Short mmCIF file of C-alpha atoms in Angstrom, two decimals:
data_model
loop_
_atom_site.label_atom_id
_atom_site.label_comp_id
_atom_site.label_asym_id
_atom_site.label_seq_id
_atom_site.Cartn_x
_atom_site.Cartn_y
_atom_site.Cartn_z
CA MET A 613 -11.65 32.56 18.49
CA ARG A 614 -10.09 30.39 21.26
CA THR A 615 -12.16 27.72 19.99
CA PHE A 616 -10.85 27.87 16.35
CA THR A 617 -7.26 27.98 17.62
CA ALA A 618 -7.87 24.91 19.88
CA VAL A 619 -9.51 23.17 16.72
CA VAL A 620 -6.46 24.10 14.67
CA VAL A 621 -3.80 22.72 17.28
CA LEU A 622 -6.00 19.59 17.65
CA ILE A 623 -5.99 18.81 13.83
CA ALA A 624 -2.22 19.34 13.83
CA MET A 625 -1.37 17.19 16.31
CA SER A 626 -3.50 14.53 15.27
CA ILE A 627 -1.57 14.82 11.65
CA ALA A 628 1.76 14.84 13.20
CA ALA A 629 1.23 12.14 15.95
CA PRO A 630 1.60 9.29 13.29
CA LEU A 631 4.71 10.69 11.95
CA SER A 632 6.21 11.06 15.61
CA LEU A 633 5.95 7.28 16.06
CA ALA A 634 9.07 5.81 15.78
CA CYS A 635 11.29 3.04 17.15
CA SER A 636 13.08 4.04 20.40
CA CYS A 637 15.31 1.71 22.06
CA VAL A 638 17.28 1.59 25.38
CA PRO A 639 21.07 0.53 24.74
CA PRO A 640 21.37 -3.24 24.34
CA PRO A 641 23.20 -5.12 27.29
CA PRO A 642 26.76 -6.38 27.08
CA PRO A 643 27.19 -9.36 24.75
CA LYS A 644 27.40 -12.05 27.22
CA GLU A 645 24.14 -10.49 28.93
CA ALA A 646 22.33 -10.17 25.49
CA LEU A 647 23.11 -14.07 24.95
CA LYS A 648 21.71 -15.01 28.46
CA SER A 649 18.31 -13.12 27.36
CA SER A 650 18.22 -14.16 23.82
CA THR A 651 16.44 -17.39 22.64
CA ALA A 652 19.14 -17.90 19.69
CA VAL A 653 22.53 -16.15 18.61
CA PHE A 654 23.97 -17.09 15.42
CA SER A 655 26.16 -15.91 12.71
CA GLY A 656 25.61 -16.36 8.95
CA LYS A 657 24.97 -14.99 5.40
CA CYS A 658 21.64 -13.49 4.72
CA VAL A 659 20.29 -15.49 1.57
CA ASP A 660 16.52 -14.42 0.79
CA ILE A 661 14.33 -11.71 2.23
CA LYS A 662 10.49 -11.73 1.75
CA ILE A 663 8.02 -9.34 3.02
CA ASP A 664 4.52 -10.71 3.88
CA GLU A 665 1.49 -10.14 2.26
CA LYS A 666 0.53 -7.27 4.71
CA GLY A 667 3.79 -5.67 4.37
CA PHE A 668 4.70 -5.18 7.91
CA THR A 669 7.10 -7.86 8.39
CA LYS A 670 10.19 -9.26 6.59
CA HIS A 671 10.99 -12.81 6.72
CA VAL A 672 14.72 -13.32 6.44
CA THR A 673 16.57 -16.44 5.86
CA PHE A 674 20.06 -17.09 6.61
CA GLU A 675 22.79 -19.74 5.97
CA VAL A 676 24.26 -20.27 9.63
CA ASP A 677 28.07 -20.48 10.05
CA LEU A 678 28.06 -20.64 13.97
CA ALA A 679 25.61 -20.63 16.53
CA TRP A 680 26.20 -19.62 20.37
CA LYS A 681 22.71 -20.36 21.58
CA GLY A 682 19.44 -22.01 20.33
CA ASP A 683 18.40 -24.71 18.37
CA VAL A 684 19.75 -23.31 14.90
CA GLY A 685 20.15 -25.57 11.99
CA LYS A 686 22.16 -24.61 8.68
CA LYS A 687 19.36 -22.41 7.59
CA VAL A 688 17.20 -20.35 9.70
CA THR A 689 14.64 -17.86 9.09
CA ILE A 690 13.67 -15.07 11.25
CA THR A 691 11.40 -12.01 11.31
CA THR A 692 11.74 -8.64 11.57
CA ALA A 693 9.65 -5.26 10.85
CA VAL A 694 10.00 -3.90 7.41
CA HIS A 695 10.79 -0.65 8.65
CA GLY A 696 13.48 0.85 11.07
CA ALA A 697 10.78 3.39 12.26
CA THR A 698 9.11 0.29 13.68
CA CYS A 699 12.46 -1.03 14.86
CA GLY A 700 12.94 -3.44 11.90
CA TYR A 701 16.37 -4.49 11.15
CA GLY A 702 17.67 -3.41 7.53
CA PHE A 703 19.01 -6.75 6.62
CA THR A 704 20.34 -7.11 2.97
CA THR A 705 21.39 -10.03 0.41
CA LYS A 706 23.78 -7.71 -1.52
CA GLY A 707 27.55 -7.64 -1.16
CA ASP A 708 29.11 -8.89 2.01
CA ALA A 709 25.65 -9.77 3.73
CA THR A 710 26.88 -11.85 6.93
CA TYR A 711 25.89 -10.60 10.21
CA LEU A 712 25.90 -11.73 14.13
CA VAL A 713 21.98 -12.19 14.82
CA TYR A 714 20.30 -12.20 18.28
CA CYS A 715 16.89 -13.52 18.42
CA TYR A 716 14.14 -13.35 20.63
CA GLY A 717 10.81 -15.19 20.83
CA LYS A 718 9.80 -18.95 20.56
CA PRO A 719 12.31 -21.19 19.22
CA ASP A 720 10.08 -21.70 15.97
CA ALA A 721 9.33 -18.18 15.64
CA LEU A 722 12.44 -16.12 16.07
CA ALA A 723 12.68 -12.44 15.59
CA THR A 724 15.01 -9.64 15.81
CA ASN A 725 15.15 -5.85 15.75
CA ILE A 726 17.37 -2.90 15.78
CA CYS A 727 17.20 -2.72 19.53
CA THR A 728 18.83 -5.86 19.94
CA ARG A 729 22.85 -6.32 19.44
CA THR A 730 22.09 -7.96 16.03
CA THR A 731 25.09 -6.21 13.52
CA THR A 732 26.80 -6.80 10.43
CA LEU A 733 29.71 -9.46 11.14
CA ALA A 734 32.46 -6.72 10.19
CA GLY A 735 30.89 -4.77 13.21
CA ALA A 736 30.82 -7.65 15.60
CA LYS A 737 34.36 -7.88 16.88
CA GLY A 738 33.82 -7.12 20.19
CA ASP A 739 30.93 -9.47 20.43
CA LEU A 740 32.58 -12.24 18.75
CA LYS A 741 35.62 -11.91 21.25
CA GLU A 742 33.14 -11.85 24.17
CA LEU A 743 31.07 -14.81 23.19
CA GLY A 744 33.85 -16.94 22.31
CA GLU A 745 33.98 -19.70 19.89
CA GLY A 746 30.45 -20.73 18.50
CA GLU A 747 29.27 -23.93 17.24
CA LYS A 748 28.68 -25.31 13.86
CA PRO A 749 24.74 -25.43 13.00
CA LYS A 750 22.84 -28.41 13.48
CA ASP A 751 22.26 -30.74 10.38
CA GLU A 752 18.44 -30.49 9.20
CA LYS A 753 16.20 -33.05 10.69
CA LYS A 754 16.09 -35.99 8.36
CA GLU A 755 12.40 -37.24 7.56
#
């Protein structure tokens, strides 16, 4: 009977384990510290979202209004996980789809997630006050 109970418990745990894997974040640092540790920080309107062929990553394109850090052009595409359970940020192109985005990664492969200070522009008043004035994005490189 003990063996049967142990087998049932192990099966239940193996079924429940994948369900319990979810994103877990420590609180993000204050805005100026987050700025220092980020590769790029910008505000802009979300204009396009594409999910990669494997379905794990979203490629999110922004029309950039202001930049506080990084080599950010007028348009920038970043990545985030598809689901919040895997720390993906829930960007949308609908309505007032403007955001303050804190990115990490290499300058040519920027990413963000729900563990950063990334938020809607409407919810970023405190951050914007601390960050000060941003700069207009750089023009696209001419070929």
